PDB file of C-alpha atoms and ligand atoms in Angstrom:
ATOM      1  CA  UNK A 281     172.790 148.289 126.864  1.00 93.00           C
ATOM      2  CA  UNK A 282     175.045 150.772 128.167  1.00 91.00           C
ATOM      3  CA  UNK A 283     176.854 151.001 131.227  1.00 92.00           C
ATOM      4  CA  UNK A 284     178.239 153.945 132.179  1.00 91.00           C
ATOM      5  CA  UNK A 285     180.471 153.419 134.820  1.00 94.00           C
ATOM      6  CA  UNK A 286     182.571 151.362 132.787  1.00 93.00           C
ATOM      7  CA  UNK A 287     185.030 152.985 130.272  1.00 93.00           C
ATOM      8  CA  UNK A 288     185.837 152.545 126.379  1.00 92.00           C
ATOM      9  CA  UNK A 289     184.287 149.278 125.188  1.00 91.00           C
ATOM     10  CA  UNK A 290     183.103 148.120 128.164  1.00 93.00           C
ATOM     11  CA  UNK A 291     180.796 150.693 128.174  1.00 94.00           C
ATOM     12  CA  UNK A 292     178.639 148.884 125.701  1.00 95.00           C
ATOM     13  CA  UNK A 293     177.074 145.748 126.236  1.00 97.00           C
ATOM     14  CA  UNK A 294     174.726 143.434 124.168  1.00 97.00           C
ATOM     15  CA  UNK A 295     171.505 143.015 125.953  1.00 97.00           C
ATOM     16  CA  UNK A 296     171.863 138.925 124.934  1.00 98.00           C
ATOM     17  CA  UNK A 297     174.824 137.800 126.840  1.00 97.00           C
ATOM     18  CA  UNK A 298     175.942 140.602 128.301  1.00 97.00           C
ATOM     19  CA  UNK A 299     179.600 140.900 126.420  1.00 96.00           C
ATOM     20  CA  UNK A 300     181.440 144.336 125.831  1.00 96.00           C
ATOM     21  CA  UNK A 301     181.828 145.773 122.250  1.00 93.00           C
ATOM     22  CA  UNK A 302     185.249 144.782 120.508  1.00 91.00           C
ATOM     23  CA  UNK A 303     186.556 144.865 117.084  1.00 86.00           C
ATOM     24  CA  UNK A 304     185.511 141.660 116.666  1.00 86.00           C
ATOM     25  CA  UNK A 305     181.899 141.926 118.101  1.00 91.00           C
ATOM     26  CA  UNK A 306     179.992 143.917 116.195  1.00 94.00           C
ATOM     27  CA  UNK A 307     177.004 145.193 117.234  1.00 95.00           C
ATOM     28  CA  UNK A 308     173.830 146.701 116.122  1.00 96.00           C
ATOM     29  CA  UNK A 309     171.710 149.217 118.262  1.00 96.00           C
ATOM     30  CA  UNK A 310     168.457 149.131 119.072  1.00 95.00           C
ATOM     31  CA  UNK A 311     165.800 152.256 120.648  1.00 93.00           C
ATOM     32  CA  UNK A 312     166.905 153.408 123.923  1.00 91.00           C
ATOM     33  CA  UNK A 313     170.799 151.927 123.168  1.00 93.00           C
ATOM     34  CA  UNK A 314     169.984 148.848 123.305  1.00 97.00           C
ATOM     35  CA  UNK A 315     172.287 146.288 121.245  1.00 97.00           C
ATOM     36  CA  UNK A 316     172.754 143.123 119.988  1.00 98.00           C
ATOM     37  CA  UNK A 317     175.874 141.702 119.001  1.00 97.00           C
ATOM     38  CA  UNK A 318     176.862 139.776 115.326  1.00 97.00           C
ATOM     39  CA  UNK A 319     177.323 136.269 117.749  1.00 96.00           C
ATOM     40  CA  UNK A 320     173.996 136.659 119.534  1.00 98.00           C
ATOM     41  CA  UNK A 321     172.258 138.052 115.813  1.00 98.00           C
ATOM     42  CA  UNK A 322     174.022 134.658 114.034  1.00 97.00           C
ATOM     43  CA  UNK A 323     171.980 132.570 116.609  1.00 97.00           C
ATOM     44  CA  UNK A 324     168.932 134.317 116.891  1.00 98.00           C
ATOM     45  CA  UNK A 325     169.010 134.800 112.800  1.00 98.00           C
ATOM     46  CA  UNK A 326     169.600 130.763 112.487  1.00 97.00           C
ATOM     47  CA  UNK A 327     166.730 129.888 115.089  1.00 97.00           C
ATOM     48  CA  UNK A 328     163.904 132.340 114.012  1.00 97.00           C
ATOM     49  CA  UNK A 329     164.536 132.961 110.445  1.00 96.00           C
ATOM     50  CA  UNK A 330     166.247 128.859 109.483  1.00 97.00           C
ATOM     51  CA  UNK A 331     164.388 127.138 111.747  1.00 96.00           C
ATOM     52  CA  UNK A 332     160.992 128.706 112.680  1.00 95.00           C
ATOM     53  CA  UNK A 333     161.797 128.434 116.444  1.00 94.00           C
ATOM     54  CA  UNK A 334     160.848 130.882 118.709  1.00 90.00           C
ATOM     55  CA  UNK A 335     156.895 132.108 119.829  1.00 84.00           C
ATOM     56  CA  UNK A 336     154.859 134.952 121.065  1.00 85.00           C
ATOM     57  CA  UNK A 337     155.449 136.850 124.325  1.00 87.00           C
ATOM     58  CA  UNK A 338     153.513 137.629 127.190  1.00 86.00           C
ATOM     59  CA  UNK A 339     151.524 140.731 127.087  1.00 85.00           C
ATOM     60  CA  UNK A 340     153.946 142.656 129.596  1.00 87.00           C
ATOM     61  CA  UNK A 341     156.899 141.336 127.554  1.00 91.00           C
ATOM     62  CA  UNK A 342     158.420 143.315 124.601  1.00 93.00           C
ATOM     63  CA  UNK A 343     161.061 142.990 122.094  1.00 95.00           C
ATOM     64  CA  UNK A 344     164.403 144.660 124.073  1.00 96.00           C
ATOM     65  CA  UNK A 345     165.488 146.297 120.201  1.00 96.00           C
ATOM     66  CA  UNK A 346     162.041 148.389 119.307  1.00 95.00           C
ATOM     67  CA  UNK A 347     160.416 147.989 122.450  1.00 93.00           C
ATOM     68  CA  UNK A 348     157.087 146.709 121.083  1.00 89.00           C
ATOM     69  CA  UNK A 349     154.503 144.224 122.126  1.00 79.00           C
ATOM     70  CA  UNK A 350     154.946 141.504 119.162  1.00 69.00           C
ATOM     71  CA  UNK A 351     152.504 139.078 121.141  1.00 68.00           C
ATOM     72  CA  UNK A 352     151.681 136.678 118.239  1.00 76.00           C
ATOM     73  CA  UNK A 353     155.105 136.839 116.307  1.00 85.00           C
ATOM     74  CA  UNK A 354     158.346 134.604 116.487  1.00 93.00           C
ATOM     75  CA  UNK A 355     160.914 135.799 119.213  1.00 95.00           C
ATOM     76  CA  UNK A 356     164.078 134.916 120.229  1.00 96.00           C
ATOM     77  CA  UNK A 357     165.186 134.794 124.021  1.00 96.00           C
ATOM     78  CA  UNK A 358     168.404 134.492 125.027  1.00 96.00           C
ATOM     79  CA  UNK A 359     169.526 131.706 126.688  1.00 94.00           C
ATOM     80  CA  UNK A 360     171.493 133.494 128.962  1.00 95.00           C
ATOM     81  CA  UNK A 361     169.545 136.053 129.851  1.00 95.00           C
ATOM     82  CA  UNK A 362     165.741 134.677 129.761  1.00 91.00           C
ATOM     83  CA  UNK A 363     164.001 138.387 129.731  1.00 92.00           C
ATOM     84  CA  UNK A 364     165.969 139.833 126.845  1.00 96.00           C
ATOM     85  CA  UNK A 365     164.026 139.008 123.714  1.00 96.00           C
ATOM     86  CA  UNK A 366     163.984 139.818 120.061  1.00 96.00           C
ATOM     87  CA  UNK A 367     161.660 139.744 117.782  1.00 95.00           C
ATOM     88  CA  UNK A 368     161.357 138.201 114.340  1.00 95.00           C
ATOM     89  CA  UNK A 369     161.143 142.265 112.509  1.00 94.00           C
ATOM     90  CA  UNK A 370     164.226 143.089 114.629  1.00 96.00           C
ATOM     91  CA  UNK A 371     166.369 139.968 114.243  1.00 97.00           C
ATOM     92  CA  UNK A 372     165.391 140.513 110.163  1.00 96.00           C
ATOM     93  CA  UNK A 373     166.295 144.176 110.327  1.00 96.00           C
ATOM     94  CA  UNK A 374     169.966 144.513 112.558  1.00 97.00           C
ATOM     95  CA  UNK A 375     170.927 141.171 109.931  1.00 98.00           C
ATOM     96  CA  UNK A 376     170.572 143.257 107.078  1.00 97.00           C
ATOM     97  CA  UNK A 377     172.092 146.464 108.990  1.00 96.00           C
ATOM     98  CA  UNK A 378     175.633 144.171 109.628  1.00 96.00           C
ATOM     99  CA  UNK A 379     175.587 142.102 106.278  1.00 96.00           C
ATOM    100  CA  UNK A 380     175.186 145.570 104.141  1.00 96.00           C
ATOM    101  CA  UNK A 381     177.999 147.171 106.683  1.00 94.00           C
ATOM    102  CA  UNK A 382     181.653 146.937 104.138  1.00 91.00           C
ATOM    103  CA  UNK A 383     183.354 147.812 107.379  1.00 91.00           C
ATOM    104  CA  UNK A 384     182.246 144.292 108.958  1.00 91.00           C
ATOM    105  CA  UNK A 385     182.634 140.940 108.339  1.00 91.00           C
ATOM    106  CA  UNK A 386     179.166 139.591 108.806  1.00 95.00           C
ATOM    107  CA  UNK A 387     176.944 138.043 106.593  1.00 95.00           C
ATOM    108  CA  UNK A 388     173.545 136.452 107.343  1.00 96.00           C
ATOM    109  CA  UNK A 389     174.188 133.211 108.813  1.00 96.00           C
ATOM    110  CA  UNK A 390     172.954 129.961 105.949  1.00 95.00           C
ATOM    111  CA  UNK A 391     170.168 128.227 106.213  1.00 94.00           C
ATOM    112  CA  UNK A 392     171.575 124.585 108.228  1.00 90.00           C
ATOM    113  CA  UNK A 393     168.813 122.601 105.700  1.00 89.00           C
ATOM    114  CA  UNK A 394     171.030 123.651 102.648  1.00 84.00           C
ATOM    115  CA  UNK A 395     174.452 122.691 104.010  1.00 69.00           C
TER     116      UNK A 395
HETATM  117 ZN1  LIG B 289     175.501 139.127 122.288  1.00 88.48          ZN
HETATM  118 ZN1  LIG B 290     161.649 144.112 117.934  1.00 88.48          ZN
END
């Protein structure tokens, strides 16, 4: 999210726990600027993608990053902020958005069964 009456980074906020942009937070933005940081992304890519958590939203619920009703499909919700969500296409999408990016040092978080 965005918050304008801050300045510089603080002006930019991941919807997920609510941290500022830095050089070592990256982020990837979603419609209507919202964002989701690389720590929040390594989480929500190791509980939807590793381990199948996650599960369907409410119909007056949507995904905070495309803003679309993915009732049936896997989301993640933050645990500190219980009404931002993600869902499975998103989580998917910003991963491979930050582990193609040369400029930062994120790759897709390993699968925990394979350690
Ligand atoms: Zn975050
Ligand atoms: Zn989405």
């Amino acid at each position: 999210m965005h918050n304008n009456d801050a300045s510089g980074n603080e002006r930019f906020l991941c919807d997920f726990c609510h941290q500022p942009w830095s050089e070592d937070r990256a982020m990837v933005e979603g419609h209507r600027g919202s964002l989701i940081c690389a720590n929040c992304l390594s989480i929500a890519y190791t509980e939807i993608i590793h381990l199948k958590l996650g599960s369907g939203v409410s119909p007056d619920e949507t995904c905070v990053l495309c803003l679309e009703h993915g009732r049936d499909e896997a989301h993640w919700r933050s645990p500190m902020h219980e009404n931002s969500i993600a869902c499975k296409r998103c989580i998917k999408q910003s991963a491979g958005v930050l582990h193609k990016d040369a400029d930062i040092d994120w790759t897709k978080p390993r699968d925990p069964a394979d350690a």
